[in-house]
XYZ file of C-alpha atoms in Angstrom:
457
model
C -42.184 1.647 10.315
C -42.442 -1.806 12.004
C -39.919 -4.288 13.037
C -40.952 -6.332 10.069
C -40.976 -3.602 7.449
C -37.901 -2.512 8.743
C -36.235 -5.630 8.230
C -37.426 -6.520 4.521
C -36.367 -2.646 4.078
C -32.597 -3.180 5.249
C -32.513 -6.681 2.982
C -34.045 -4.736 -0.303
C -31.964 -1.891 0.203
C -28.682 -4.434 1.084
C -29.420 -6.475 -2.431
C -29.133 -2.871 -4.212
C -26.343 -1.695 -2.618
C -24.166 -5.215 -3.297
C -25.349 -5.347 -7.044
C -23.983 -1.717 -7.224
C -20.932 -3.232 -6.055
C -21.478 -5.814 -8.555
C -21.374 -8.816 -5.065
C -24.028 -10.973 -4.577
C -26.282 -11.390 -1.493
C -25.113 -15.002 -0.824
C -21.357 -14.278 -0.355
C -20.058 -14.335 -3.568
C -16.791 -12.377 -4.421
C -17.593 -8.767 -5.572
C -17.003 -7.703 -8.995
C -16.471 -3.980 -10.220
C -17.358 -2.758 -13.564
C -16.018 -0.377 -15.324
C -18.728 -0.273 -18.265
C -22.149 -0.803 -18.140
C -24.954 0.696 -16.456
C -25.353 1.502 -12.300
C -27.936 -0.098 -10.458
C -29.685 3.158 -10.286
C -29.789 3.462 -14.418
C -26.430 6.158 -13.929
C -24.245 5.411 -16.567
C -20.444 4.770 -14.674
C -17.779 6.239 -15.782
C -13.899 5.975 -14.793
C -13.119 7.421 -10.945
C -10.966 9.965 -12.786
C -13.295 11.640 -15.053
C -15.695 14.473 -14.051
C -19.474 14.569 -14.890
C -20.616 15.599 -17.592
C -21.066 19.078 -18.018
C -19.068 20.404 -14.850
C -15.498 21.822 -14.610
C -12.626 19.821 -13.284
C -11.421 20.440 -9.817
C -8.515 22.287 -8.919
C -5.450 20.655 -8.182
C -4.016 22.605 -4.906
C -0.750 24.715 -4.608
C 2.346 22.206 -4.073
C 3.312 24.419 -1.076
C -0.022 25.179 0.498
C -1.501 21.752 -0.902
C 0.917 19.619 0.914
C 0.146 20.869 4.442
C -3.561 20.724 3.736
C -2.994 17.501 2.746
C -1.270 16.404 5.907
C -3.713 18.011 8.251
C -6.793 16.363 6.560
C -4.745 12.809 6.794
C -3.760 13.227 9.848
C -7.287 14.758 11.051
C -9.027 11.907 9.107
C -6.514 9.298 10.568
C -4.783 8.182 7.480
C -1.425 9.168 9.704
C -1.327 9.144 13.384
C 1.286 11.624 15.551
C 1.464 15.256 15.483
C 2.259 17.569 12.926
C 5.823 17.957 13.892
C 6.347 14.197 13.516
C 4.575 14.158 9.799
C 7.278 16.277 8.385
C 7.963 15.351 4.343
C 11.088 13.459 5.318
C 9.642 11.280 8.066
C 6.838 10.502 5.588
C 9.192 9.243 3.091
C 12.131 7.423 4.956
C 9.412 5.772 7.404
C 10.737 7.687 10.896
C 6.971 8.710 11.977
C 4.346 7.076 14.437
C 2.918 5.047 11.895
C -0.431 4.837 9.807
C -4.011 5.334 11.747
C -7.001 3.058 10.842
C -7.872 4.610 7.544
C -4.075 4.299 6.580
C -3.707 0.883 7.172
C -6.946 0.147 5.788
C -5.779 1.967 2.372
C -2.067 -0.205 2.445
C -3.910 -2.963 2.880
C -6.240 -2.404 -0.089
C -3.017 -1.890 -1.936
C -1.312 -4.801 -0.546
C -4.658 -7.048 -1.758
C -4.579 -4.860 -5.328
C -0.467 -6.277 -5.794
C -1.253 -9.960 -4.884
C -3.833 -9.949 -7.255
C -1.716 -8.078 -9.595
C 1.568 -10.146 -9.198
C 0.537 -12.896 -7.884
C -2.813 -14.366 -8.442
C -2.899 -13.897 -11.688
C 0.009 -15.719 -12.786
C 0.109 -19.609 -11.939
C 3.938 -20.070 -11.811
C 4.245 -17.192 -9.063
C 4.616 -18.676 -5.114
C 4.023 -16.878 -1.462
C 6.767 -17.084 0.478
C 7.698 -15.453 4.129
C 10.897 -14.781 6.196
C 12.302 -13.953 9.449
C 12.907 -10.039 10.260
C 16.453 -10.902 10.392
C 19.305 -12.708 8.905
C 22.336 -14.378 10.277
C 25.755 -13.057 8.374
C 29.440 -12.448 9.273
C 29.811 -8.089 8.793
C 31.004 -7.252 5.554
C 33.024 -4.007 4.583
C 30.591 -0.871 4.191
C 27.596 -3.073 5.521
C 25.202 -0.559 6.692
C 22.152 -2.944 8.417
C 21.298 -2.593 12.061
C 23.018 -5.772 14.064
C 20.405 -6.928 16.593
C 22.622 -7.041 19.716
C 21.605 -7.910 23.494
C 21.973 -4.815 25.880
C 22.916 -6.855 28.747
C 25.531 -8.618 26.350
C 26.865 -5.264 25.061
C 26.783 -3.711 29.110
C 29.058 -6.745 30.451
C 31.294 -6.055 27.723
C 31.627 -1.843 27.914
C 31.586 -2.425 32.110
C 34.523 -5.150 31.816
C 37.761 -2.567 32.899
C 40.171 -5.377 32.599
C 39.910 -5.107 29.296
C 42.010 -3.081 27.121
C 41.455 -0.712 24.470
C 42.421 -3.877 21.876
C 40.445 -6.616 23.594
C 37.641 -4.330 23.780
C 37.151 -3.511 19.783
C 38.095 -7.613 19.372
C 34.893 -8.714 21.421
C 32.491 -6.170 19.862
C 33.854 -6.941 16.871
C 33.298 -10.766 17.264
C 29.582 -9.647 18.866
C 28.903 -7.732 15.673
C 30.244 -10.721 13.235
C 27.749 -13.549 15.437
C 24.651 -10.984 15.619
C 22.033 -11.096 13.424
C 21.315 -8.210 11.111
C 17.566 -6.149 10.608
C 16.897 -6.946 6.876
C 16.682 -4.124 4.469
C 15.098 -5.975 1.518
C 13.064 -8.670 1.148
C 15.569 -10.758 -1.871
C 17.739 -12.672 1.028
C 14.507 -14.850 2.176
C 13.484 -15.486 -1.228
C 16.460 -16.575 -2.252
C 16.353 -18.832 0.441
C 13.015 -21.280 -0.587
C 15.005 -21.429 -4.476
C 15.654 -24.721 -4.287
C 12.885 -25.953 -2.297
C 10.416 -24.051 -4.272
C 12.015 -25.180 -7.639
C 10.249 -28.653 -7.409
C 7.212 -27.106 -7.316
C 7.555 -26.240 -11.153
C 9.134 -29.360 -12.121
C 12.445 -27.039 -12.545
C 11.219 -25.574 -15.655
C 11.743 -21.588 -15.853
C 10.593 -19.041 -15.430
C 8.873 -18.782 -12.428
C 8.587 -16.530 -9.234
C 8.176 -15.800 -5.743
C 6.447 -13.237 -3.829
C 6.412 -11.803 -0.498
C 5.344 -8.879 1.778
C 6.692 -7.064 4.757
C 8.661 -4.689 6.750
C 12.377 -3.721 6.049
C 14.586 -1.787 7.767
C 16.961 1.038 6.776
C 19.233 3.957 8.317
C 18.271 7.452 8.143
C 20.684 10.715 8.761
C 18.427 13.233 10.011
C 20.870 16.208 11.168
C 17.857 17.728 12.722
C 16.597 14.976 14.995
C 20.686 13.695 15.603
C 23.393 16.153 15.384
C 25.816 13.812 17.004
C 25.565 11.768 13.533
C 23.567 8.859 15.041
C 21.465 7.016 12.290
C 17.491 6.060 13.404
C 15.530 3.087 12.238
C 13.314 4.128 9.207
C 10.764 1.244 8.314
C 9.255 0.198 4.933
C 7.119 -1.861 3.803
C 7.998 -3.686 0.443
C 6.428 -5.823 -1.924
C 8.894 -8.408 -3.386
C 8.401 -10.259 -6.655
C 12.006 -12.282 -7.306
C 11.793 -14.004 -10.935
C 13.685 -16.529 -11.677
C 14.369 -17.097 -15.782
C 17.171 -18.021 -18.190
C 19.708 -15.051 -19.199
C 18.196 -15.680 -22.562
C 14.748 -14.277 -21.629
C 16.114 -11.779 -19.055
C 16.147 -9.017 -21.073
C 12.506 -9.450 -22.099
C 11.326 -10.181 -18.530
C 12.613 -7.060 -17.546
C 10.594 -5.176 -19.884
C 7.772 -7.021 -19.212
C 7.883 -6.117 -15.736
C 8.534 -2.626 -16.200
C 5.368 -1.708 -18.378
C 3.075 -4.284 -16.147
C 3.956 -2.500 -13.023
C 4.199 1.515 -14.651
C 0.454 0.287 -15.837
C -0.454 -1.084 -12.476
C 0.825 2.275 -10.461
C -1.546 4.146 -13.367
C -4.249 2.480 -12.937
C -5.431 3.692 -9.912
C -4.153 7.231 -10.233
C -6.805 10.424 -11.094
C -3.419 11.813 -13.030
C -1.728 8.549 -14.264
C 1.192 10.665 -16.082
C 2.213 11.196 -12.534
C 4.057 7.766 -12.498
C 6.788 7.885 -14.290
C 10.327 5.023 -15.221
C 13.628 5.564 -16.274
C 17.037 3.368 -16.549
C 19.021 3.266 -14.125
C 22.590 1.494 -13.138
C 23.989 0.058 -9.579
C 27.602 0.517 -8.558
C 28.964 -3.006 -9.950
C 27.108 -1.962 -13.430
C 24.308 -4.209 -13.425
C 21.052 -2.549 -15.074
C 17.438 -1.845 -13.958
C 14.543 0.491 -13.827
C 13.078 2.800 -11.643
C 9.330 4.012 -10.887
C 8.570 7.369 -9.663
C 5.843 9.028 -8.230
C 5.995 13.151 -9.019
C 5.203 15.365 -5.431
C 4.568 18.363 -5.460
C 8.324 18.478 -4.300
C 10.205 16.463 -6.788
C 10.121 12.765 -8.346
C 10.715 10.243 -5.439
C 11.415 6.445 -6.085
C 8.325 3.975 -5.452
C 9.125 0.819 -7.059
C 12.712 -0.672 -8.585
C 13.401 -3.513 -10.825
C 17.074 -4.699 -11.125
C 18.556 -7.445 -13.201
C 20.720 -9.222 -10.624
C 22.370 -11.906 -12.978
C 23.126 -15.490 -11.589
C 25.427 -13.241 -9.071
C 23.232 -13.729 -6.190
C 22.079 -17.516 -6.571
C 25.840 -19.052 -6.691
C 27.013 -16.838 -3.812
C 24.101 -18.351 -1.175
C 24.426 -21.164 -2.971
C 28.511 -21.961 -3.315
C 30.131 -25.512 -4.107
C 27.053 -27.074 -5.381
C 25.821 -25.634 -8.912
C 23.468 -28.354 -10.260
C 20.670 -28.110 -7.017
C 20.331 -24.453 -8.921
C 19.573 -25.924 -12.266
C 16.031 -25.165 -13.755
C 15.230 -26.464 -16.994
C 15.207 -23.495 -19.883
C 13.107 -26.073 -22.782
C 15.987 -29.091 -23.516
C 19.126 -27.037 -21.517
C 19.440 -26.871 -17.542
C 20.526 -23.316 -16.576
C 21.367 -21.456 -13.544
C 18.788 -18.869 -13.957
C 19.186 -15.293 -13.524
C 17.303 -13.214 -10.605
C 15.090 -10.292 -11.531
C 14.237 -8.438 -8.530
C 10.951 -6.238 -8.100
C 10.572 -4.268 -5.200
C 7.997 -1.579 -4.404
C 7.379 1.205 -0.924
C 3.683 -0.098 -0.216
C 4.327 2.972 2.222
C 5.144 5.758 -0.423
C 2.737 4.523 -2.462
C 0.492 5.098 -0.063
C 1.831 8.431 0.286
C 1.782 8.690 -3.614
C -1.984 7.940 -4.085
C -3.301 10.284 -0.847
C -1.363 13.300 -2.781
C -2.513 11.732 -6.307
C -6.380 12.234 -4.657
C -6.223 15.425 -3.178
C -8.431 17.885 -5.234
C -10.276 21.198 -4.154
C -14.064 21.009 -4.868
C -17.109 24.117 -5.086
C -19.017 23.360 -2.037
C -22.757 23.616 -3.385
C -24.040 23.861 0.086
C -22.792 27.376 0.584
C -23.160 30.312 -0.939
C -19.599 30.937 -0.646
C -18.257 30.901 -4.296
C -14.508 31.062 -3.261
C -15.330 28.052 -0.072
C -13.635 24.800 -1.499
C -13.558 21.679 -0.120
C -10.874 19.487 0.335
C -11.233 15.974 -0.686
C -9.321 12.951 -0.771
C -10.383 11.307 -4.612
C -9.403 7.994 -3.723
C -10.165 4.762 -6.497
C -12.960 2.512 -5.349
C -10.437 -0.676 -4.775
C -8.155 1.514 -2.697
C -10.665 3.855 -0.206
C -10.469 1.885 3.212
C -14.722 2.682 3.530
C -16.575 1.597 0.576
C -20.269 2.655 2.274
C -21.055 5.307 5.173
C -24.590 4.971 6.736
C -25.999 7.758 8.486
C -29.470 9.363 9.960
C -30.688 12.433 10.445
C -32.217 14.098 13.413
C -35.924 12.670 14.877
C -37.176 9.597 15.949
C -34.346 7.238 15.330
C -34.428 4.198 16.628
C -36.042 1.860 13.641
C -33.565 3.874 11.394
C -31.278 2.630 13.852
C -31.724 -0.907 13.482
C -32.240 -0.991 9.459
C -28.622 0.597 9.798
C -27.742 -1.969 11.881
C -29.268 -4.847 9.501
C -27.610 -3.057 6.395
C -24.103 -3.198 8.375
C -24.129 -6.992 9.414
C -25.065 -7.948 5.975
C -23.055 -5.731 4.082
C -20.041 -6.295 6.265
C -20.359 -10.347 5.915
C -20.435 -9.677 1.958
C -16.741 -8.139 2.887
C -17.780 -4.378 1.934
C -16.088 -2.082 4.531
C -18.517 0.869 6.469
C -18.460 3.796 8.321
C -21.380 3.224 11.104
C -21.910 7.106 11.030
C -25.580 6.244 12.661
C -23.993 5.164 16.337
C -22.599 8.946 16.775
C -24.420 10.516 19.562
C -24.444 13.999 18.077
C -27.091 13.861 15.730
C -27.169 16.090 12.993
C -29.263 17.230 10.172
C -29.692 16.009 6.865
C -28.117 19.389 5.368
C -25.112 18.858 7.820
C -24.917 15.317 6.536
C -25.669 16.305 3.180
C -22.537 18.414 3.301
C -20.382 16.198 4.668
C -20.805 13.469 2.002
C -20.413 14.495 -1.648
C -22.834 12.849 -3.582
C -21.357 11.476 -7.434
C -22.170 8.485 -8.758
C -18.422 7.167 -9.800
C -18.141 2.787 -10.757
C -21.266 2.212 -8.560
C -19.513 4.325 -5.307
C -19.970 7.510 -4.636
C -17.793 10.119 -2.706
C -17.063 11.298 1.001
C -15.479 14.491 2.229
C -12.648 12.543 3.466
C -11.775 11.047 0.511
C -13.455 7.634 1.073
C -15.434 6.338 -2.136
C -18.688 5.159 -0.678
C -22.297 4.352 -1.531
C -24.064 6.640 0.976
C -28.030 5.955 1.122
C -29.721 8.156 3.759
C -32.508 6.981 5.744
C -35.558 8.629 6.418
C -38.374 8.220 8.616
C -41.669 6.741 6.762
């Protein structure tokens, strides 16, 4: 094959692959389809049903499964640390070494999927962004991490002239002028209200959105016998809505379905995500999504009707800068807070995908494979290109062509063709799983991709 060939090769073969991903060649956003035909004549057919004519695959053990599950995530680097760190509590209250570059990949394909979701979609909804920490006296049973200067706190504890009442009185007073770690992402919203209002003209409802990392304590007896709390870390995804009390109600339950159909929609077993009622200490109502483990339900997204509570406490002595207009009638709107774990869900959607499959390139009946059945919008590779073993370089460089092009078109690969171990194509062949699933097709780590292996000519 010559240079030339090569390259009108690597552009015929790019065109197919971005019209399977329903993108165009000259940059164009890319478009899935869920009906239709592939660009190879294979019918498509939703990521969650089988082909036709063959069985299911298993679902694992909840025991067994979840350490398999683990192992292959942190093998495949959805997780990074070792397997003592990635114990089911650290997972879920955020106290482990953090995602690898397949995990973050996958949160931030979920991250994209909630601004379009939330966001996007609706025209009276606004970005918004706020510092890591607040400023705030310390109130009774306050539980937030204060963000206090060691050298401060030294001078203080070194300082013997002071006694045992001075002492408490200074780190009392450091605590009260300290800022505090936030733990939810409703104090900075709160905060552009009024600026934000003007941007609607005051009228109601409408709603602002935000994403990033909040803090909260974790008792882990294990780790800290002594009864000393850690940081655990979160990352939410924050949609505060602003109506009158006489829609509130029906926002709320508007909410709820839209985001118990989002959390389905990308789920192989959607009856997995689950809501109920539920009620906060001072009485106020809300909802809660769940995602069902193999260990239990565990919270991944909460809605709460906050009243006009929240509003006329940052906002004291001057009630008429909160007014937004509810048709002829100004209101002080009430505060519907939406807040989802980006993190658990993360966590939620890796233990949604995890199926056992036959392995049809052994003979070994009872040999499954373990795979990772992520949706198309979520796997962090969308194409893997690889080569066999022989002459290599032109494959090399039609890889090469076929990554530039496809990358600039925003499609994320795997360049599997720059390892140095070269294998064959039955080794290859049984590392990618080959199903043709909304124009994608399957890897053994879980990654939907569009594999197309290249042969010499």
């Amino acid at each position: 094959m010559r240079s030339g060939a090569a390259v009108r090769a690597c552009r015929k073969v790019c065109r197919c692959l971005l019209s399977g991903f329903g993108g165009r060649v000259d940059g164009g956003p890319p478009e899935l389809s869920v009906e239709g035909s592939g660009s190879l004549g294979v019918p498509l057919r939703s990521h969650a049903e089988p082909p036709g004519g063959s069985e299911p695959p298993e679902a694992p053990e909840a025991g067994e499964g979840s350490q398999e599950l683990v192992e292959i995530c942190r093998r495949r680097r959805f997780f990074s640390g070792s397997k003592r760190q990635l114990s089911q509590h650290s997972l879920l209250n955020g106290c482990h070494s953090g995602f690898g570059p397949l995990g973050i990949e996958l949160r931030k394909n979920l991250a994209a999927e909630w601004w379009s979701s939330v966001a996007v979609v609706r025209e009276q909804v606004f970005p918004v962004d706020a510092l890591h920490h607040e400023p705030g006296p310390t109130l009774p049973g306050d539980s937030a991490f204060r963000l206090v200067s060691a050298e401060t706190l030294r001078e203080i504890l070194q300082d013997k002239e002071l006694s045992k009442e001075q002492l408490v009185a200074f780190l009392e007073n450091l605590l009260k002028t300290s800022g505090k770690l936030r733990e939810n992402l409703l104090h900075g919203a709160l905060e552009h209200y009024v600026s934000c209002l003007d941007l609607v003209n005051k009228r109601l409802p409408y709603g602002l959105a935000q994403i990033g990392v909040c803090f909260h304590p974790v008792s882990d007896t294990k780790q800290t016998s002594d009864g000393i709390k850690r940081i655990g870390e979160k990352t939410e995804a924050s949609l505060v809505w602003f109506t009158s009390a006489r829609t509130a109600g029906q926002w709320l339950d508007f909410w709820l379905r839209h985001r118990l159909l989002w959390w389905r929609k990308f789920a192989v077993s959607p009856s997995n995500f689950s809501s109920s009622d539920c009620q906060d200490e001072e009485g106020r109502k809300g909802n809660q999504l769940y995602y069902n483990f193999p260990w239990g339900k565990e919270p991944i997204e909460t809605l709460w009707n906050l009243g006009d509570h929240e509003l006329l406490h940052m906002y004291p002595g001057n009630e008429s800068q909160l007014h937004g207009r509810d048709g002829r009638k100004n209101v002080v709107p009430y505060v519907l807070s939406i807040n989802g774990n980006l993190d658990r869900g993360v966590l939620a959607y890796l233990y949604d995908s995890f199926q056992l499959t036959e392995n049809s390139f052994t003979r070994k009946k009872n040999l499954h494979r373990k795979v990772l059945k992520l949706h198309p919008c979520l796997a962090p590779v969308k194409v893997a290109l690889d080569v066999g073993r022989g002459p290599t370089v032109e494959l090399r460089q039609v890889c090469q062509g076929l990554f530039n092009e496809l990358l600039e078109n925003g499609i994320s690969v795997w360049p599997g063709y720059m390892e140095t171990v070269q294998s064959s194509l039955e080794q290859l062949y049984s590392k990618l799983c080959f199903r043709r699933e909304l124009k994608t097709e399957e890897a053994a780590n879980g990654d939907q991709v569009t594999n197309f292996m290249a042969s010499k000519t």
